[in-house]
Every structure is written in C-alpha cells, then in structure tokens.
Amino acid sequence: MSEMAKAALDGKMIAREVAAETDLGFLWDFWYPAMKSDEIYGRNLATATLLEVPLVLGRTAKGKAFAMRDACPHRGIPLSYGHFDGENVQCSYHGWEFEACTGRCVEIPSLASGDKLKVERINAGHFPCEERDGYVWVYMNAPGTRLPEELPAAPELPKFSEKFKITRLECDLPSHVDQGIIGLMDPAHGPFVHQSWFWRSKKSIHEKAKLFEPIANGFRMSKHSPSTNSAPYQLLKKMTGEPVTTTIDFVLPNMRFEEIRSGKLWFSSRATVTPVSRDLCRIDFVAAWNVPIPVAIFRMFATVFLRQDQVTMIQQAEGLKHNPRLMLIDDADRPAKWYFALKQNLIESRRTGAAAVHPMEGPVTLRWKS
Ligand code: FES
Ligand SMILES: [Fe+2]
C-alpha cells in the first residue's frame, strides 16, 4: 500500500489537512465577530470573510442571524448573489434553495419527478451565529471537522450597572493577525505612537513594574492603579474621590479586555483582532461605561487612538513585505512571547488531546519604561 493510502486510512490525512490550515496561523474553533448586528436587516444578504472563509450573513424573518459559506455547493457561485425570502437562500444560478440556519438543501428546481437524488443530503455549509453587544459572532470550526456537541458561550463585554453607554469602532490593519495582536498588547509603543496633548507626552515616560498572572487561555495584568501620567485617570479620581483601578486581560484567540473602576463609576472595553485573510485583520473595539462622558466625545478620542495604531501598522506592513528578521525583547515584549506560546500550546494540545500547558508558571512582575 502506498504511504498516501496508509496515511488516508489511519486518519493522518485529516490531521495533515488541518495542519495545512493552521499554517496560515489562524486559530479555529473559536467565536469571531463577523460584522455589526445592524448590518444585517430585512431580507438583505451581507458578506464577510473570516479566516479566509467567505461568508454570507443575514437575518431570518424570525430575527435569527445566520452565516453560511458563501459558495453554492453546485457550481461555487457566491450565494450572496442569490435571493433570500426570510427563511431560505436561493442560488442565483440554478435556483437551488438552502435553509439559511442549517445550510441544508431543500429544493433543486431542475429535478424531474422520478429523480432519486437525496436533496437533503446536500449542504452549503453553515456556521453557528450569535449576537452579543451589537456584533454578529460566528463560530469558525476548522475545515473538515464537525462542530462540537456543545459550543462555548459567545464572548460578551462585562458591564457593571443597569444603565450605561456603549459604542463600537473598527479599523482594518493590513497585516497578519499575529502582528495586530502583539501590537494590541505592546506596552512600549504608547509614548511614541499615542502622543497627544490629551493623553500624555513623550517626556512623561517612566519606569513601570506591573504584575501579571496566568488565567485560562491567557494572562492578566493584575488589578492595579493606572499610571498617573494619563490625564483621564486623574480626572476620574477627582470625580469619585476614590482610587482608580485597572485590570487588563488577554484571552485567546484575540481578545483584550480592559476594566477601569473607581467607586461606582466604571469603564469596560474589549478589542478583538480578527483574521480576515493572511495579510488583513480588523480591530473591533467596543466600550461601555457609566462615567459621565458623552458618546461623541469618547468616539472622538478613541478614533484618534485607533487611527494612530492603524497608521503605524500600515507603515509596519511596508517593512514586513520584505520578510525582515524580527525580535522580541524582555520585558516589554514578554506578553507577545506569552501570546505565541499560548497559541502554540493550544494547537499542540488539540493535536495530542493532552491539556494545554500554560507558558507562565505563576504571577510575574514585568518592568519596562513607557
Ligand atoms: S450554482 Fe448554485 S444552483 Fe447551480
Ligand atoms: Fe496602540
């Protein structure tokens, strides 16, 4: 028997296919935000790409969001060119119809009465879909694998009072998701990239020591009082007369949560970096708060911030085109090292079935200047 045939028999082929997919550096079997909830309405079909998978999204007449692979299983034309009646998506080419929420084929118009083709066995491919915080989350299971019996809950932004304001911002980054993520957790670029009169100046740079601890699938910058060189924190302290504390979590595959509390006032945000393709990712930033700050004012500042990161990443992509050698230094790049290790260990644990090893043995203090 040929090596290939043997490999196919003992299931190694599937493992190899999965390995080929992971070579793009994507983490499958997680929820990713595909678009904002208000982008799917009526009987419109919207499109998105996640992890290089083209998706068609919409909302059924009953209000349930759905995501199907945006390719007809007959000849591959995107189903998004088709017609949606509130329940089924009809392909624009030969009119095959698919149930939107399951992807199951329900109609092939060309079949003659005696035809034996089992229509219901044809599937366009669907992905589980949930809406949280105004986003449509799609569970991206690895190609060629079955969905787990029980899915993890879709991520949700923590909120700490009944009433709050909430806003969402996004921007595209022309780079691989890994670069976007390590940029997100990089403490040393602040004084250079985010210099603004309202935030801080380059002169305010000083040495910091922050405690980090391991958490499930990630790490936490333990609860601490944020640096005194940032104006908004000083303002918050003045408002409540109580200490300000911040906690920052990074959780696989791509989420950074930040929680700022002072007395009854709170601010909570989440940034996710979602892989669209191998050289494009998108930051989705959602923030909620009960601090007396109008949404418009917050958006103005946050837009400046995001734009600063975006410009930097566009410039970085220019350099990365030539495949330069890169380095990660201690301690400022240690979070980036943890990210790569967490990711690698997770892939390894999925391959072997053993529990994932956490790269941190316990709490550790990192020191850097910023
Ligand atoms: S290509 Fe879709 S029905 Fe033929
Ligand atoms: Fe930044």
PDB file of C-alpha atoms and ligand atoms in Angstrom, residues 183 189 193-194 305 309, ligand 2:
ATOM      1  CA  GLY A 183       0.504  45.433  18.710  1.00  0.00           C
ATOM      2  CA  HIS A 189       4.679  51.943  21.787  1.00  0.00           C
ATOM      3  CA  VAL A 193       2.558  56.245  18.748  1.00  0.00           C
ATOM      4  CA  HIS A 194      -0.053  57.706  21.103  1.00  0.00           C
ATOM      5  CA  PHE A 305      -6.119  56.426  19.142  1.00  0.00           C
ATOM      6  CA  ASP A 309      -2.304  52.383  15.665  1.00  0.00           C
TER       7      ASP A 309
HETATM    8 FE    FE B   2      -1.769  51.356  20.416  1.00  0.00          FE
END
